[in-house]
Coordinates of C-alpha atoms and ligand atoms in Angstrom, one line a residue:
M125 CA -23.5 -23.5 1.2
T126 CA -25.6 -25.5 3.0
F127 CA -27.5 -24.6 5.8
S128 CA -28.1 -27.8 7.8
M129 CA -24.9 -28.4 8.9
D130 CA -24.1 -29.0 12.6
I131 CA -21.4 -26.2 12.9
L132 CA -19.9 -23.9 10.3
L133 CA -15.6 -22.9 10.7
T134 CA -14.5 -20.1 9.8
H135 CA -11.3 -17.9 10.4
G136 CA -10.5 -14.1 10.4
Y137 CA -7.8 -13.3 8.1
F138 CA -9.4 -11.8 5.2
L139 CA -6.6 -11.2 2.1
Y140 CA -8.4 -8.5 0.2
E141 CA -8.7 -6.0 3.7
D142 CA -4.6 -6.7 4.0
P143 CA -2.5 -4.0 1.7
K144 CA 0.7 -5.5 2.9
E145 CA -0.3 -9.5 2.9
L146 CA -2.1 -8.0 -1.1
Q147 CA 1.5 -6.6 -2.2
I148 CA 3.5 -10.5 -1.1
M149 CA 0.6 -12.6 -2.2
K150 CA 2.1 -15.6 -0.7
P151 CA -1.4 -17.1 1.4
Y152 CA -1.7 -20.9 2.7
P153 CA -5.0 -22.9 3.4
P154 CA -5.6 -22.6 7.5
L155 CA -5.2 -25.6 8.3
G156 CA -6.5 -26.4 11.8
I157 CA -9.6 -25.6 10.9
L158 CA -9.6 -28.2 7.9
Y159 CA -8.1 -30.3 10.3
I160 CA -11.1 -30.6 12.5
C161 CA -13.6 -30.5 9.7
S162 CA -12.1 -33.5 8.3
H163 CA -12.4 -35.2 12.2
L164 CA -15.9 -33.8 12.6
R165 CA -16.7 -35.0 9.3
K166 CA -15.5 -38.9 9.7
A167 CA -16.9 -38.3 13.8
G168 CA -20.5 -37.9 12.0
L169 CA -20.9 -34.5 12.1
S170 CA -21.8 -32.1 9.5
A171 CA -18.2 -30.1 9.8
E172 CA -18.0 -27.0 6.6
V173 CA -15.8 -23.6 6.4
F174 CA -16.4 -20.5 5.0
D175 CA -12.2 -19.2 3.8
S176 CA -12.9 -16.1 5.0
T177 CA -9.2 -15.1 3.0
F178 CA -10.4 -14.4 -1.0
S179 CA -13.7 -13.4 0.8
S180 CA -15.2 -10.1 2.5
R181 CA -16.6 -9.8 5.7
Q182 CA -19.7 -8.6 3.7
Q183 CA -20.2 -12.0 2.9
L184 CA -19.1 -13.6 6.3
W185 CA -22.3 -11.6 8.2
D186 CA -24.4 -12.2 4.9
L187 CA -24.4 -15.5 5.5
L188 CA -24.6 -15.7 9.1
R189 CA -27.3 -13.6 8.9
K190 CA -29.4 -15.7 6.5
G191 CA -29.3 -18.7 8.6
P192 CA -30.8 -20.7 9.9
P193 CA -28.4 -19.9 13.0
S194 CA -25.8 -23.4 14.7
V195 CA -22.7 -23.9 15.7
L196 CA -19.7 -21.4 14.6
G197 CA -15.8 -22.4 15.6
V198 CA -13.5 -20.1 14.3
Y199 CA -9.5 -19.9 14.6
A200 CA -8.0 -16.6 16.1
N201 CA -4.5 -16.0 16.4
L202 CA -3.3 -12.5 17.1
M203 CA -2.8 -11.1 13.6
T204 CA -7.0 -11.3 13.4
R205 CA -8.1 -11.1 17.1
S206 CA -10.2 -7.7 16.2
N207 CA -11.8 -9.5 13.1
V208 CA -12.8 -12.6 15.1
V209 CA -14.3 -10.2 17.8
E210 CA -16.2 -8.5 14.6
I211 CA -17.2 -12.0 13.6
L212 CA -18.4 -13.4 17.2
R213 CA -20.6 -10.3 17.6
V214 CA -22.2 -10.4 14.3
A215 CA -22.6 -14.7 14.7
K216 CA -24.2 -13.9 18.9
A217 CA -26.3 -11.3 16.7
S218 CA -27.8 -13.3 14.5
G219 CA -28.4 -16.6 17.3
W220 CA -25.3 -19.0 16.3
R221 CA -23.9 -20.6 19.5
T222 CA -20.0 -19.6 19.4
V223 CA -16.8 -21.6 20.1
V224 CA -13.0 -20.5 19.5
G225 CA -10.0 -21.6 19.9
G226 CA -6.3 -21.5 18.2
P227 CA -3.1 -20.2 19.2
E228 CA -4.3 -16.7 20.9
P229 CA -7.8 -17.5 23.1
G230 CA -6.1 -19.9 25.4
A231 CA -3.7 -17.0 26.8
Y232 CA -7.3 -14.3 27.2
V233 CA -10.2 -16.1 27.8
E234 CA -12.3 -13.8 30.2
Q235 CA -11.4 -10.6 27.2
Y236 CA -13.0 -13.6 24.6
L237 CA -15.5 -15.0 26.5
A238 CA -16.4 -11.6 26.8
A239 CA -16.6 -10.7 23.1
G240 CA -19.4 -13.5 22.5
A241 CA -17.9 -16.9 22.4
D242 CA -19.7 -19.0 24.5
V243 CA -16.5 -22.4 25.0
V244 CA -13.1 -20.8 24.6
V245 CA -11.4 -24.2 23.4
I246 CA -7.6 -24.6 25.0
G247 CA -4.5 -26.9 22.4
E248 CA -6.2 -29.1 19.8
G249 CA -9.3 -28.4 18.8
E250 CA -10.8 -32.0 16.9
I251 CA -11.5 -33.7 19.9
T252 CA -12.7 -30.8 21.8
L253 CA -15.2 -30.1 19.1
E254 CA -16.5 -33.4 18.8
E255 CA -18.1 -33.4 22.8
V256 CA -18.8 -29.6 22.4
V257 CA -21.2 -29.3 18.9
P258 CA -23.5 -31.7 20.1
A259 CA -23.7 -29.7 23.7
L260 CA -23.8 -26.4 22.5
Q261 CA -26.7 -27.4 19.5
A262 CA -28.6 -28.8 22.8
H263 CA -28.8 -25.4 24.5
A264 CA -26.2 -28.4 26.8
F265 CA -24.5 -25.3 28.9
D266 CA -24.8 -27.2 31.9
K267 CA -23.5 -30.1 30.8
L268 CA -20.0 -28.5 30.1
D269 CA -18.3 -29.4 33.3
Q270 CA -18.3 -31.7 31.9
I271 CA -15.8 -31.4 28.4
D272 CA -12.1 -31.7 28.9
G273 CA -10.1 -28.4 27.3
I274 CA -12.2 -25.9 27.4
A275 CA -13.4 -22.2 29.3
F276 CA -17.0 -21.0 29.8
R277 CA -19.3 -18.8 31.0
A278 CA -21.1 -21.1 34.2
A279 CA -24.6 -19.7 35.5
G280 CA -23.9 -16.6 38.0
G281 CA -20.5 -15.5 34.9
T282 CA -17.6 -16.8 36.7
V283 CA -15.2 -18.7 33.8
M284 CA -14.8 -21.9 34.7
R285 CA -12.3 -24.6 33.4
T286 CA -12.3 -27.9 32.8
K287 CA -8.9 -30.3 33.0
P288 CA -6.7 -30.1 30.3
R289 CA -7.6 -32.4 27.1
A290 CA -4.7 -34.5 25.8
Q291 CA -2.9 -35.1 23.6
I292 CA -4.1 -37.3 20.2
K293 CA -1.9 -39.6 20.2
D294 CA -1.1 -41.4 17.2
I295 CA -1.6 -37.7 15.0
D296 CA -1.8 -39.8 11.7
A297 CA -4.6 -42.0 12.2
Q298 CA -6.2 -38.0 11.9
P299 CA -8.1 -37.8 8.3
W300 CA -6.0 -35.8 6.2
P301 CA -7.2 -31.4 6.6
A302 CA -10.7 -31.4 4.3
R303 CA -8.4 -29.6 1.9
E304 CA -11.8 -29.5 -0.7
S305 CA -13.6 -28.0 1.5
I306 CA -12.3 -24.9 0.3
D307 CA -11.8 -24.0 -2.6
M308 CA -7.6 -24.9 -2.4
T309 CA -7.0 -24.6 -6.3
R310 CA -7.4 -20.6 -5.9
Y311 CA -4.5 -20.8 -3.6
V312 CA -2.2 -23.1 -5.9
E313 CA -3.1 -20.7 -9.3
V314 CA -2.4 -17.6 -6.8
W315 CA 0.6 -18.2 -5.9
R316 CA 0.8 -19.7 -9.8
Q317 CA 0.1 -16.1 -11.2
H318 CA 2.3 -13.9 -8.9
H319 CA 5.5 -15.6 -8.5
G320 CA 5.7 -18.2 -11.2
M321 CA 5.3 -21.4 -9.1
G322 CA 2.2 -23.0 -7.9
S323 CA 3.0 -23.3 -4.0
V324 CA 1.0 -25.9 -1.6
S325 CA 1.6 -26.7 2.4
L326 CA 1.6 -30.2 4.4
I327 CA 2.2 -30.2 8.0
T328 CA 4.9 -33.3 9.1
A329 CA 4.0 -33.1 13.6
R330 CA 2.5 -31.0 16.0
G331 CA 5.0 -29.2 18.3
C332 CA 8.3 -28.0 19.1
P333 CA 10.0 -29.3 22.6
Y334 CA 12.3 -26.5 22.9
H335 CA 12.2 -23.1 25.2
C336 CA 12.4 -20.5 23.3
R337 CA 11.5 -17.6 24.8
W338 CA 9.5 -15.7 23.3
C339 CA 7.9 -18.3 21.6
S340 CA 4.2 -19.8 21.7
H341 CA 3.6 -22.7 22.2
E342 CA -0.1 -22.8 23.4
V343 CA -2.0 -25.0 21.2
F344 CA 0.2 -28.1 21.3
G345 CA 3.2 -27.2 24.5
K346 CA 6.9 -28.4 24.7
T347 CA 5.6 -31.7 23.3
H348 CA 6.3 -33.7 19.9
R349 CA 4.6 -36.3 17.4
R350 CA 5.7 -37.0 14.3
R351 CA 3.6 -38.7 11.2
T352 CA 4.7 -41.7 9.8
P353 CA 7.3 -40.9 6.4
A354 CA 5.1 -42.9 4.3
S355 CA 1.8 -41.1 5.4
V356 CA 3.7 -37.6 4.8
A357 CA 5.0 -38.7 1.2
D358 CA 1.4 -39.6 0.6
E359 CA 0.4 -37.0 1.6
L360 CA 2.3 -34.7 -0.9
E361 CA 2.0 -37.4 -3.6
W362 CA -2.2 -36.7 -3.5
L363 CA -1.5 -32.3 -3.4
M364 CA 0.8 -33.0 -6.4
N365 CA -1.8 -35.4 -9.0
R366 CA -4.8 -33.4 -6.9
Y367 CA -3.6 -29.6 -7.7
Q368 CA -0.3 -30.1 -9.8
P369 CA 1.2 -27.2 -7.6
Q370 CA 5.6 -26.5 -8.6
M371 CA 6.2 -26.4 -4.9
A372 CA 5.2 -27.1 -1.4
W373 CA 5.7 -25.0 1.4
M374 CA 6.6 -27.9 4.9
A375 CA 4.6 -25.9 7.4
D376 CA 6.4 -27.7 11.1
D377 CA 7.4 -25.4 13.3
V378 CA 11.4 -26.9 12.8
F379 CA 11.2 -29.1 9.9
T380 CA 14.4 -30.6 10.1
I381 CA 13.4 -31.5 14.0
H382 CA 14.0 -35.7 13.4
H383 CA 17.1 -36.0 11.7
G384 CA 16.0 -40.1 11.3
W385 CA 12.9 -39.2 10.6
L386 CA 13.9 -36.6 7.3
F387 CA 16.3 -39.3 6.1
Q388 CA 13.6 -41.9 6.4
Y389 CA 11.5 -40.1 4.4
A390 CA 14.1 -38.8 2.0
A391 CA 14.5 -42.8 1.1
E392 CA 10.0 -43.1 1.2
L393 CA 10.4 -40.2 -1.7
K394 CA 13.4 -41.2 -3.3
R395 CA 11.7 -45.6 -3.7
R396 CA 8.2 -43.4 -4.9
G397 CA 10.3 -41.3 -7.8
V398 CA 8.2 -38.6 -5.7
K399 CA 10.4 -34.9 -6.4
L400 CA 8.8 -32.2 -4.7
P401 CA 10.6 -28.0 -4.7
F402 CA 10.3 -26.5 -1.4
E403 CA 10.9 -24.2 1.3
C404 CA 11.0 -25.3 5.6
I405 CA 12.1 -24.2 8.4
S406 CA 15.0 -25.3 10.7
R407 CA 16.4 -24.0 13.4
A408 CA 20.4 -24.2 12.6
D409 CA 21.9 -26.9 14.9
R410 CA 19.6 -28.4 13.1
L411 CA 21.5 -28.6 10.3
S412 CA 24.4 -30.8 9.9
P413 CA 26.2 -31.4 6.5
Q414 CA 24.6 -35.0 6.5
V415 CA 20.9 -33.4 6.7
V416 CA 21.5 -30.5 4.1
E417 CA 22.5 -32.6 1.4
T418 CA 19.3 -34.6 2.0
L419 CA 17.5 -31.7 2.0
A420 CA 19.5 -30.7 -0.9
Q421 CA 18.6 -33.9 -2.4
M422 CA 14.5 -33.6 -1.6
G423 CA 14.3 -30.8 -3.8
C424 CA 14.9 -28.2 -1.4
F425 CA 15.7 -24.9 -2.9
R426 CA 15.4 -22.4 0.8
V427 CA 15.7 -22.8 4.1
W428 CA 14.5 -20.1 6.3
I429 CA 17.2 -19.8 10.1
G430 CA 15.0 -18.4 12.7
S431 CA 18.8 -16.5 13.1
E432 CA 18.3 -13.5 16.1
S433 CA 20.9 -11.4 17.3
G434 CA 24.1 -11.8 16.5
S435 CA 24.6 -11.9 20.4
Q436 CA 26.0 -15.3 22.1
R437 CA 24.9 -13.0 25.6
I438 CA 21.4 -12.7 23.1
L439 CA 20.5 -15.2 21.8
D440 CA 21.1 -17.1 25.3
A441 CA 18.6 -14.9 27.0
M442 CA 15.9 -15.9 24.9
E443 CA 17.4 -19.9 25.7
R444 CA 17.5 -20.5 21.2
G445 CA 19.9 -23.3 22.4
V446 CA 22.1 -22.2 19.5
T447 CA 25.6 -20.6 18.5
V448 CA 25.7 -17.9 16.5
E449 CA 28.9 -19.7 14.9
Q450 CA 26.1 -22.4 13.7
V451 CA 23.8 -20.0 12.6
Q452 CA 27.0 -18.6 10.2
T453 CA 27.9 -22.4 9.5
A454 CA 24.5 -23.5 9.3
V455 CA 23.7 -21.0 6.4
A456 CA 26.9 -21.5 4.4
L457 CA 26.3 -25.4 4.0
C458 CA 22.9 -24.5 2.8
R459 CA 24.9 -22.2 -0.3
S460 CA 27.2 -24.5 -0.7
A461 CA 24.6 -27.2 -1.6
G462 CA 22.8 -24.4 -3.9
I463 CA 19.9 -24.0 -0.5
Q464 CA 18.8 -20.2 -0.2
S465 CA 19.3 -18.8 3.1
G466 CA 16.6 -16.7 4.6
M467 CA 16.9 -15.1 8.1
F468 CA 15.0 -13.8 10.2
L469 CA 16.5 -11.3 13.1
M470 CA 14.0 -9.4 16.5
W471 CA 16.0 -5.7 17.4
G472 CA 14.6 -5.5 21.3
Y473 CA 14.4 -8.3 23.4
E474 CA 15.9 -7.7 27.0
G475 CA 18.9 -6.6 27.5
E476 CA 20.3 -6.1 24.0
E477 CA 22.3 -3.0 23.4
L478 CA 23.6 -0.7 21.2
S479 CA 27.3 -2.9 21.1
D480 CA 24.0 -6.8 20.4
I481 CA 23.0 -5.0 17.8
E482 CA 26.8 -4.6 16.0
A483 CA 26.9 -7.8 16.4
T484 CA 24.0 -8.5 15.0
V485 CA 25.4 -6.6 11.8
E486 CA 28.6 -7.5 11.9
H487 CA 26.5 -10.6 12.2
V488 CA 25.0 -10.8 8.8
K489 CA 26.9 -9.4 6.6
K490 CA 29.3 -12.5 8.1
S491 CA 26.9 -15.0 6.8
D492 CA 25.1 -13.0 4.9
P493 CA 21.6 -15.2 3.7
D494 CA 20.1 -14.4 0.4
I495 CA 17.8 -12.7 2.5
F496 CA 16.9 -12.0 5.6
F497 CA 13.4 -10.3 8.1
T498 CA 14.2 -8.1 10.6
T499 CA 11.1 -7.6 13.4
V500 CA 11.2 -5.9 16.9
A501 CA 10.5 -8.9 19.7
Y502 CA 6.6 -8.8 20.5
P503 CA 6.1 -10.3 23.8
I504 CA 3.2 -12.8 23.1
K505 CA 0.7 -13.8 26.8
G506 CA 1.5 -16.3 27.8
T507 CA 5.3 -16.7 27.0
P508 CA 8.8 -16.6 29.4
Y509 CA 9.1 -13.8 27.4
F510 CA 5.7 -11.4 28.5
S511 CA 5.9 -13.2 32.0
D512 CA 9.4 -11.4 32.1
V513 CA 8.4 -8.2 30.9
A514 CA 4.6 -8.4 32.0
E515 CA 5.1 -5.0 34.3
R516 CA 6.1 -2.9 31.7
V517 CA 3.5 -3.5 28.2
A518 CA 1.5 -1.2 28.3
S519 CA -1.7 -1.3 24.9
A520 CA -2.2 2.3 22.8
K521 CA -5.5 0.7 22.4
P522 CA -8.3 -1.7 23.6
W523 CA -7.2 -5.6 24.0
S524 CA -10.7 -6.3 20.3
D525 CA -8.8 -3.5 17.9
S526 CA -5.3 -4.5 19.1
S527 CA -2.8 -7.4 19.1
D528 CA 0.4 -8.4 21.5
R529 CA 2.3 -7.3 18.8
E530 CA 1.4 -3.5 19.1
F531 CA 2.8 -4.2 22.5
A532 CA 4.8 -1.1 23.4
V533 CA 7.5 -2.8 26.5
R534 CA 8.1 0.4 28.8
N535 CA 11.9 1.7 29.1
R536 CA 13.4 -0.6 25.5
H537 CA 14.6 1.9 23.3
S538 CA 12.0 3.8 20.7
R539 CA 10.5 2.6 17.5
Q540 CA 12.9 5.4 15.8
F541 CA 15.8 4.0 17.4
Y542 CA 15.2 -0.1 15.4
R543 CA 14.5 2.2 12.7
F544 CA 18.2 3.1 12.3
A545 CA 19.3 0.5 13.3
D546 CA 17.8 -1.9 10.6
K547 CA 18.9 1.7 8.7
L548 CA 22.8 0.3 9.7
L549 CA 22.1 -3.4 9.1
R550 CA 20.3 -3.0 5.3
S551 CA 22.9 -0.2 3.7
E552 CA 26.2 -2.3 5.8
V553 CA 25.2 -5.6 4.5
E554 CA 24.2 -3.2 1.1
L555 CA 27.6 -2.1 1.1
R556 CA 29.4 -5.6 1.6
R557 CA 27.6 -6.9 -1.3
L558 CA 28.1 -4.1 -3.9
G559 CA 32.1 -3.9 -2.8
Q560 CA 32.9 -7.5 -3.8
K561 CA 31.3 -6.3 -6.6
P562 CA 33.9 -5.3 -9.4
D563 CA 31.4 -2.5 -11.6
A564 CA 30.0 -1.1 -8.4
D565 CA 28.5 2.0 -8.8
D566 CA 30.5 5.2 -6.9
T567 CA 27.3 6.8 -6.6
S568 CA 25.8 3.8 -4.9
L569 CA 27.9 3.1 -2.9
A570 CA 28.6 6.9 -1.3
E571 CA 25.1 6.3 -0.7
L572 CA 25.1 3.7 1.0
R573 CA 28.2 5.0 2.8
R574 CA 26.3 7.8 4.0
G575 CA 23.3 5.6 5.0
I576 CA 25.4 3.7 7.2
V577 CA 26.9 7.2 9.0
E578 CA 23.5 8.4 9.4
A579 CA 22.0 5.9 10.7
R580 CA 25.2 5.4 13.4
A581 CA 24.2 9.6 14.2
G582 CA 20.6 8.8 14.7
L583 CA 21.5 4.7 17.1
Q584 CA 23.9 7.6 19.0
A585 CA 20.7 10.8 18.9
T586 CA 17.7 8.5 20.2
I587 CA 19.8 6.4 22.2
S588 CA 18.4 7.2 25.1
E589 CA 14.3 7.7 24.0
V590 CA 11.9 5.3 25.0
E591 CA 9.0 3.4 24.6
A592 CA 6.1 5.3 27.1
Ligands
B12_26 C1 2.3 -22.1 9.0 C2 2.0 -20.7 9.9 C3 2.5 -19.2 9.4 C4 2.0 -19.4 7.6 C5 1.0 -20.1 7.0 C6 -0.6 -19.6 7.8 C7 -1.7 -21.1 7.0 N1 -2.3 -19.7 6.7 O1 -1.3 -21.5 7.0 C8 2.0 -18.2 7.7 C9 4.1 -16.9 7.5 C10 2.0 -16.7 6.9 C11 2.0 -18.0 9.2 C12 2.1 -16.2 9.0 C13 1.9 -15.4 10.4 N2 2.3 -16.5 12.0 CO1 2.2 -17.7 12.0 N3 2.4 -20.1 12.5 C14 2.6 -21.1 11.3 C15 2.7 -22.1 12.0 C16 3.8 -22.6 12.0 C17 2.1 -23.5 11.3 C18 0.0 -23.4 11.4 C19 -0.1 -24.9 11.5 O2 -0.8 -25.5 10.0 N4 -0.7 -26.0 12.9 C20 -1.4 -26.9 12.3 C21 -2.1 -26.8 12.7 C22 -2.9 -28.3 12.8 O3 -2.4 -25.9 14.4 P1 -2.8 -24.7 14.6 O4 -3.5 -23.8 13.8 O5 -2.9 -24.6 15.7 O6 -5.0 -25.9 15.1 C23 -5.2 -27.2 16.4 C24 -5.7 -26.1 17.5 O7 -5.2 -24.9 17.9 C25 -7.0 -25.9 17.3 N5 -8.0 -25.2 16.5 C26 -7.4 -24.2 15.9 N6 -8.1 -24.1 15.3 C27 -9.7 -23.7 15.8 C28 -10.7 -23.1 15.4 C29 -11.3 -23.7 16.4 C30 -13.0 -22.9 16.2 C31 -11.6 -24.2 18.2 C32 -12.3 -25.0 18.0 C33 -9.5 -25.0 17.8 C34 -9.0 -25.1 17.0 O8 -7.1 -27.1 16.7 C35 -6.1 -27.6 15.6 C36 -5.8 -28.6 15.3 O9 -5.0 -29.4 16.3 C37 2.0 -22.2 13.4 C38 2.3 -22.5 15.1 C39 2.8 -24.2 15.2 N7 2.8 -25.1 14.8 O10 1.3 -24.1 14.6 C40 2.5 -20.0 13.9 C41 1.6 -19.6 14.6 C42 0.4 -19.7 14.0 N8 2.1 -17.7 14.0 C43 1.4 -17.2 14.6 C44 2.3 -15.5 14.6 C45 2.3 -14.8 15.8 C46 2.7 -15.6 13.1 C47 2.3 -13.9 12.8 C48 1.4 -13.1 13.1 C49 4.1 -13.9 12.6 C50 4.1 -12.1 11.9 N9 5.8 -12.1 13.1 O11 3.8 -11.4 10.6 C51 2.2 -13.9 11.4 C52 0.4 -14.4 10.8 C53 -0.6 -14.4 10.2 C54 -1.1 -13.7 10.1 N10 -2.5 -12.6 9.2 O12 -2.5 -14.6 10.1 C55 2.3 -17.4 16.1 C56 0.7 -17.6 16.5 C57 0.9 -17.1 17.9 C58 -0.7 -16.5 18.5 N11 -0.4 -16.3 20.1 O13 -1.4 -16.1 18.0 C59 2.4 -18.8 15.6 C60 1.3 -20.4 16.9 C61 4.0 -19.5 15.9 C62 4.4 -19.4 17.3 N12 5.1 -20.3 17.9 O14 5.1 -18.0 17.2 N13 2.2 -18.7 9.7
SF4_27 S1 10.8 -20.7 17.5 FE1 10.9 -22.7 16.6 S2 12.3 -23.8 17.7 FE2 12.2 -21.8 19.0 S3 10.4 -23.4 20.9 FE3 9.2 -21.6 18.9 S4 9.0 -23.3 16.8 FE4 10.2 -24.0 18.9

């Protein structure tokens, strides 16, 4: 990597240090910093990316210490906080000027500044960095107050926040992510080796206008901007020619959000004779029969649906804007079109009672998705859900060593309670599946029934245990 650069961009995700991720082995490139990199290059700045995914922190430390120091930009999300804090520490000790951005720092401005960031970028990074980089290079800290969309510590130590940065109007005019600045082939290869299919990712839009109370809107607010179908098709075709993937992940928040756009995009791919299997995320209410049929024709093989709960009362409390029946219908539609469905479920949202947990179990049994994942709700700072429970949020560890995922919400049921909820769900769903097979083995069925009895007894036994 050459060192006469205006900015080095990196992120705090080290795949080889994460035993869980090593089992999953489904890495995707950090599109945010790649978008920033291509933008800054187009603006005439020399930008490089140190992609931590396949590297070690020692390699990054060596690079930072070797210098010469310039400006370092680090992407941070809630999972990478402790790594980013360490990166900032090493960078500052080696004389770098530092900027952080991404979905987390805007919610923790004071903490990131205290951890060594000279500037926190709030919202989209492209235009803001175009202005921040020359200012930091020139050590013109007194000019920072003229740059929109940032927070920094002014002389005297007070934290200053400037006006919000206006969003980029025409996202199609932006250059595509600078994938050539990282070892993109390795991502595709890792996928191919572990899953038999090389995969690439791309986004077709920025921002989601819905308002699920636990979801972070830190970067794009509740806006929505789309690319044109032709531009997305161009990028997909380029990716196919350049990396020969067997599949793609459309990494949008809600790929099916705009039906008119989706039909145009499908027509564009058909006109070009382009078809690449893909997976995507959708809301259940954005999956009509025509949409599902179109997805199938385009090569979609799996749709991930945020189902969250089988209790309408809880979905309404989340302001999810979706009904339990819509989720069940969406899964059935996918099945009939030959598309797999994956469900995300959440335990422990405010107000959830045992009866809501039972409703979720019934809902998953009835829907019968191909795969489902559960998580215990965690309040991300900056979300309405966080504000709802802020007075009861507690962290056992210091900020720099923890994440919002580890928050305990005082007076909520204990972790053990939700482990029983999980066991109940998994055993009930498995029993239903196995019970439908004529050759089901009696011992396995008996074991699952035992598991269900144990889980229900566990739920009763722990119902009065709460998080402290
Ligand atoms: C794709 C995706 C994933 C993918 C892949 C990530 C990847 N490598 O691409 C996978 C499935 C792995 C994933 C996992 C997780 N994700 Co995710 N993911 C997304 C998603 C949908 C799109 C990311 C993306 O490409 N965005 C497009 C680019 C253009 O936006 P961007 O990255 O935000 O970048 C812009 C700005 O942030 C800023 N910026 C970015 N980097 C930098 C750096 C500097 C220096 C500066 C100044 C600015 C800056 O400028 C960029 C361009 O404008 C986002 C939601 C979203 N729409 O962004 C959630 C999101 C980032 N994920 C989120 C979460 C919670 C997770 C998980 C914790 C989920 C879980 N329970 O396991 C894990 C954590 C994984 C990890 N170890 O880091 C949250 C993060 C919330 C937070 N406060 O941190 C988000 C925001 C979803 C949400 N609305 O809640 N995720
Ligand atoms: S959870 Fe999904 S649909 Fe809801 S606001 Fe977030 S991105 Fe939008």
